[in-house]
PDB file of C-alpha atoms in Angstrom:
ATOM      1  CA  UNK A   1     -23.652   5.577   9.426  1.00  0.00           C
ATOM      2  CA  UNK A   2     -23.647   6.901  12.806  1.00  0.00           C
ATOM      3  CA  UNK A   3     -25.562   4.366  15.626  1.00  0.00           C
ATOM      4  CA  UNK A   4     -25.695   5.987  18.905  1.00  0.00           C
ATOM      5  CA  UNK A   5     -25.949   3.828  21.994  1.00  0.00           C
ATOM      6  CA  UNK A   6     -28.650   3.777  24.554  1.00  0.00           C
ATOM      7  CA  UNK A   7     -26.640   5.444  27.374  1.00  0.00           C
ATOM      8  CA  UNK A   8     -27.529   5.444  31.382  1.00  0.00           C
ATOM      9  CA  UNK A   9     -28.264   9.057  31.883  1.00  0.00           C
ATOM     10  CA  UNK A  10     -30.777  11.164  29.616  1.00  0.00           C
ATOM     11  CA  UNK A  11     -29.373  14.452  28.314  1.00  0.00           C
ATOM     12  CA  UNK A  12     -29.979  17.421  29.861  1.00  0.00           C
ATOM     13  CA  UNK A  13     -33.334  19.440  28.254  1.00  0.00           C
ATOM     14  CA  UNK A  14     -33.176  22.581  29.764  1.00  0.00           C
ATOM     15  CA  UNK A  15     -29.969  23.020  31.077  1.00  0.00           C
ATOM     16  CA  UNK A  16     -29.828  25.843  34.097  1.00  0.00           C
ATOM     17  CA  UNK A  17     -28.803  29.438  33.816  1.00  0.00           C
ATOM     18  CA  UNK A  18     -26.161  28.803  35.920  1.00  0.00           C
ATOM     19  CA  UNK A  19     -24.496  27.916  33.219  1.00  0.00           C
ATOM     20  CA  UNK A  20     -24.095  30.738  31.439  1.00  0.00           C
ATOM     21  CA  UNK A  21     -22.833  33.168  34.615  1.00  0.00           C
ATOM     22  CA  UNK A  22     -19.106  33.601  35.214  1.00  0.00           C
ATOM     23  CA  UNK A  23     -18.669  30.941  37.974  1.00  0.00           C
ATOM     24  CA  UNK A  24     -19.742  27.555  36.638  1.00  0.00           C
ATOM     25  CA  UNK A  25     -20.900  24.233  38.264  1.00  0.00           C
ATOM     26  CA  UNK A  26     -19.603  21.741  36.179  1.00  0.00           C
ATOM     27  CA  UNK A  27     -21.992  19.263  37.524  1.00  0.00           C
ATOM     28  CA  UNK A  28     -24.991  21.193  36.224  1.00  0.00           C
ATOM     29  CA  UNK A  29     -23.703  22.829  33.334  1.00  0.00           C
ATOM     30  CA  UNK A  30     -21.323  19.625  31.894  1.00  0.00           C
ATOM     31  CA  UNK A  31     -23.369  18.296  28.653  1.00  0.00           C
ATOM     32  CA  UNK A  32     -24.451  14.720  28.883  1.00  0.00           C
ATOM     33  CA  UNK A  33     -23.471  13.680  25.667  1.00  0.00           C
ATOM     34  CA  UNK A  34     -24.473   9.713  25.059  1.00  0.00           C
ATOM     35  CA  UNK A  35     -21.069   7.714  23.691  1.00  0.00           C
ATOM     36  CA  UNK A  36     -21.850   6.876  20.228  1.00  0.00           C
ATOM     37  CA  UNK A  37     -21.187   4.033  18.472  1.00  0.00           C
ATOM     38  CA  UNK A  38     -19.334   4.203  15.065  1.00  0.00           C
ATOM     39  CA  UNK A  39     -20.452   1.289  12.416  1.00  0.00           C
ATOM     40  CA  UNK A  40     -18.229   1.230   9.720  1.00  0.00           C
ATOM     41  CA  UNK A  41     -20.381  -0.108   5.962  1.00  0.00           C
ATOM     42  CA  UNK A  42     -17.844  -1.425   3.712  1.00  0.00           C
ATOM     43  CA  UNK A  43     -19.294  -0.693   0.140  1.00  0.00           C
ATOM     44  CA  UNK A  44     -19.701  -3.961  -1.814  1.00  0.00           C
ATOM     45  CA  UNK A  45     -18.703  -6.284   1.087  1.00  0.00           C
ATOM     46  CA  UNK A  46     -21.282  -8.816   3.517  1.00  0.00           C
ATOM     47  CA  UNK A  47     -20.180 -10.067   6.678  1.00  0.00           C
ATOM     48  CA  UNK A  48     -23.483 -12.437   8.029  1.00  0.00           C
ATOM     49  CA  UNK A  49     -23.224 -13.376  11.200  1.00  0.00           C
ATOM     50  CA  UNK A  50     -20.878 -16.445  11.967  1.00  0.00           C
ATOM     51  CA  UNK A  51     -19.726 -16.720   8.043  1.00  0.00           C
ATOM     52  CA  UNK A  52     -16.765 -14.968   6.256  1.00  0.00           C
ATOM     53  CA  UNK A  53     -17.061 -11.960   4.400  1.00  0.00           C
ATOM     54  CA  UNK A  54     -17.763 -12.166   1.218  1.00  0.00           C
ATOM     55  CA  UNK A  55     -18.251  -9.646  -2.133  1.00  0.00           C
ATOM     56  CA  UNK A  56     -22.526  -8.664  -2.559  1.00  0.00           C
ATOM     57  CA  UNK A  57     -22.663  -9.435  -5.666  1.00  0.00           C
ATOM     58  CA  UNK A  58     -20.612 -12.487  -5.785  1.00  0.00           C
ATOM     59  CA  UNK A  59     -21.237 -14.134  -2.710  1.00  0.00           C
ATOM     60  CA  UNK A  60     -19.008 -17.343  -4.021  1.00  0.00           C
ATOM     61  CA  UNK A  61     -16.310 -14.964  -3.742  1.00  0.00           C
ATOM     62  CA  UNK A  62     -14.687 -14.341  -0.129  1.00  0.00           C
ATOM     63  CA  UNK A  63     -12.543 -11.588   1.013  1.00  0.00           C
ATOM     64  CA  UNK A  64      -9.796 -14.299   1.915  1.00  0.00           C
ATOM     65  CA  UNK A  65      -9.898 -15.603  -1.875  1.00  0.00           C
ATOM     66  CA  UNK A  66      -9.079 -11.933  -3.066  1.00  0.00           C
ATOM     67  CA  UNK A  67      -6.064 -10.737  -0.117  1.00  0.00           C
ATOM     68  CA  UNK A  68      -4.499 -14.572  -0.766  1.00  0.00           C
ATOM     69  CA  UNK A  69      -3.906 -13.195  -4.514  1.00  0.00           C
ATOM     70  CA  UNK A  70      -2.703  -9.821  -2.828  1.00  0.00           C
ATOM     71  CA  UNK A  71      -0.333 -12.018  -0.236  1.00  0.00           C
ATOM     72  CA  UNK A  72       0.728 -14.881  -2.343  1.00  0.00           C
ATOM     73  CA  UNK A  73       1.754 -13.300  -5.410  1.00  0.00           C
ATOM     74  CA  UNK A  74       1.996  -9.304  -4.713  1.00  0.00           C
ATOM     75  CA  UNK A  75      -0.740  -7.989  -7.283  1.00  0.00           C
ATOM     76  CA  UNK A  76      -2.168  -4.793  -6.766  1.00  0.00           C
ATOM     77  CA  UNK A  77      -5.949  -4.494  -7.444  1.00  0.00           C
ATOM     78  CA  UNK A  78      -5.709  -3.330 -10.555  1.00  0.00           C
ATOM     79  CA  UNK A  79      -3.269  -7.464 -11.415  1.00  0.00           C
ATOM     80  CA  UNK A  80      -6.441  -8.697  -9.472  1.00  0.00           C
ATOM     81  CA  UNK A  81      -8.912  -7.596 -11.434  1.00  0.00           C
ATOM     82  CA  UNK A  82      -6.679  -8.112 -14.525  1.00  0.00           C
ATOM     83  CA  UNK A  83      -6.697 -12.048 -13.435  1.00  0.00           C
ATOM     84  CA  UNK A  84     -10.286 -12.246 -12.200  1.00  0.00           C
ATOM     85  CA  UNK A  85     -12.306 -10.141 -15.042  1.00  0.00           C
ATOM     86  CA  UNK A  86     -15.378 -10.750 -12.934  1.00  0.00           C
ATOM     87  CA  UNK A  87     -13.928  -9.233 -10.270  1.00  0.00           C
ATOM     88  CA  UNK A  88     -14.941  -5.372 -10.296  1.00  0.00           C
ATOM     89  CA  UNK A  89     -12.647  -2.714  -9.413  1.00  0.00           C
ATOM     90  CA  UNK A  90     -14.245  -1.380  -6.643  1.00  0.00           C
ATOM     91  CA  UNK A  91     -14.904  -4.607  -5.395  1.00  0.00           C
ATOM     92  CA  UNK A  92     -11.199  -5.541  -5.283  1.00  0.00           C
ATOM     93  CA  UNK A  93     -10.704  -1.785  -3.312  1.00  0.00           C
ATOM     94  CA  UNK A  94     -13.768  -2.843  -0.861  1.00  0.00           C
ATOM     95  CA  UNK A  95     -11.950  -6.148   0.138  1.00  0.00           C
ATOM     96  CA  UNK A  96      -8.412  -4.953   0.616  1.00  0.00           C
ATOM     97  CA  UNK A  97     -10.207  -2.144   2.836  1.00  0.00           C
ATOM     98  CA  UNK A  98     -11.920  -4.795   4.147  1.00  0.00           C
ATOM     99  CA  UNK A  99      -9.222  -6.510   5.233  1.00  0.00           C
ATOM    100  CA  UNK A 100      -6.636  -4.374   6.589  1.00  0.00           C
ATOM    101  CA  UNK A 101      -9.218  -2.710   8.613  1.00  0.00           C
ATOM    102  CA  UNK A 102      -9.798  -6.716  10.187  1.00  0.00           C
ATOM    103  CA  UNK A 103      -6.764  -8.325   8.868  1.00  0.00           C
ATOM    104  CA  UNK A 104      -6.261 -10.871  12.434  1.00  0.00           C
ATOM    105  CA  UNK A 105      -9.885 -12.008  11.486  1.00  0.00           C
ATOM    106  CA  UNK A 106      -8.563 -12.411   7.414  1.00  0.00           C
ATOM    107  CA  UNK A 107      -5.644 -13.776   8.479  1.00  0.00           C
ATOM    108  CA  UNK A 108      -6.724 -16.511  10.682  1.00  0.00           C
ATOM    109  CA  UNK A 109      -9.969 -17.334   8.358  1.00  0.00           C
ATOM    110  CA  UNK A 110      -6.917 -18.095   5.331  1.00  0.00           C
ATOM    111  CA  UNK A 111      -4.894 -20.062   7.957  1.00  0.00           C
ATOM    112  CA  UNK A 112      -7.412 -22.284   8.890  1.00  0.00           C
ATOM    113  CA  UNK A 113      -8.135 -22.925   5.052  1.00  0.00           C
ATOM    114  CA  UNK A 114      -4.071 -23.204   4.483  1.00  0.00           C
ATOM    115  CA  UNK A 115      -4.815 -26.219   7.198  1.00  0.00           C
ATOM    116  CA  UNK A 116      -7.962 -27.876   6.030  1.00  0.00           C
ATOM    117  CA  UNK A 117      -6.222 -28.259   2.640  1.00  0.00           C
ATOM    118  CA  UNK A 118      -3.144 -30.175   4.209  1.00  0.00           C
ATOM    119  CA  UNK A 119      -5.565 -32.471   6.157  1.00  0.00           C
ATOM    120  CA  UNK A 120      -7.422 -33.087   2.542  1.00  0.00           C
ATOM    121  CA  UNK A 121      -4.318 -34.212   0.849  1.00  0.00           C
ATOM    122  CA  UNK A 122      -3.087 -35.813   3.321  1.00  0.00           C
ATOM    123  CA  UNK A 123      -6.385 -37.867   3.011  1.00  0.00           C
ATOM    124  CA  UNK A 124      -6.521 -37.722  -0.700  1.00  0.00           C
ATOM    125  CA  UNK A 125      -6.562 -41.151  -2.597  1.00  0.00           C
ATOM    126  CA  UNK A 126      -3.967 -40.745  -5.180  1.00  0.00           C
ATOM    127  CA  UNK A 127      -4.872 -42.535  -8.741  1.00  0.00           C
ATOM    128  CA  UNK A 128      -2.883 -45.092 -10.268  1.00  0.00           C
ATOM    129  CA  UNK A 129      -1.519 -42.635 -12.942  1.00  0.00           C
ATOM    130  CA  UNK A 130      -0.263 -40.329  -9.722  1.00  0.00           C
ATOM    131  CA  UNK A 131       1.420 -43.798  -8.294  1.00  0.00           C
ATOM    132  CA  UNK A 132       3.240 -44.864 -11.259  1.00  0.00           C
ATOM    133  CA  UNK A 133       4.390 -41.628 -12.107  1.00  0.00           C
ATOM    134  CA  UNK A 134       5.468 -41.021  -8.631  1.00  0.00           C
ATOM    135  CA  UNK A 135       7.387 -44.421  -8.888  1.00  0.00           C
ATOM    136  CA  UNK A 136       9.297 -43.672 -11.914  1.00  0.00           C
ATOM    137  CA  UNK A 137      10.161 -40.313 -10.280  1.00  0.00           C
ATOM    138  CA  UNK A 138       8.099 -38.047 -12.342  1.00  0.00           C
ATOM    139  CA  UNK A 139       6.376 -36.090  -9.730  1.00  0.00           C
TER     140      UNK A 139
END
């Protein structure tokens, strides 16, 4: 999808005859094209404003949950979609796209969850079972 912006100057309608003779005047003849805007639609991806990006149809499912398989253990899309049956093969295409087209936004979005689960468990009550089998050095 092509969006083109407003621009400040409105192209030229009718543009001189001068133009078309042997010596030109760039100033009348140059073509006042407006810059255009390219919006990129990621097939089977959502991005709402101020909120990750997340698969369509599964909007549980973030593009962050599906490049941490990619990063942590290597799979391909194909060893994605092997381990997440739900998970649709061009789905799995549409995130990785996804993210290496934004992967400082990916990236920081799965750092900030790496740190929100520290600060859980380091709040985390542990049971009784975790605490005795801690103290007999089972864990």
């Amino acid at each position: 999808m092509l969006v083109l912006d407003g621009g400040s100057k409105p192209p030229i309608q009718n543009p001189p005859d001068i133009c078309h003779t042997d010596t030109l005047n760039f100033e009348l003849c140059t073509l006042n094209f407006r810059p255009a805007v390219l919006v990129l639609n990621y097939p089977h991806i959502e991005k709402p404003a101020e909120q990750p990006a997340r698969l369509q149809r599964l909007p549980r499912i973030r593009v962050a949950q599906i490049v941490m398989d990619y990063l942590a253990y290597g799979w391909s899309v194909e060893e994605i979609c092997r381990q997440h049956p739900y998970i649709k093969p061009a789905e799995a295409y549409a995130a990785m796209g996804y993210y290496f087209d934004h992967q400082a936004e990916i990236d920081q979005e799965i750092a900030q969850e790496w740190k929100q689960t520290e600060v859980d468990a380091a709040r985390a009550v542990r049971s009784p079972f975790y605490i005795r089998m801690k103290a007999r050095g089972l864990l």
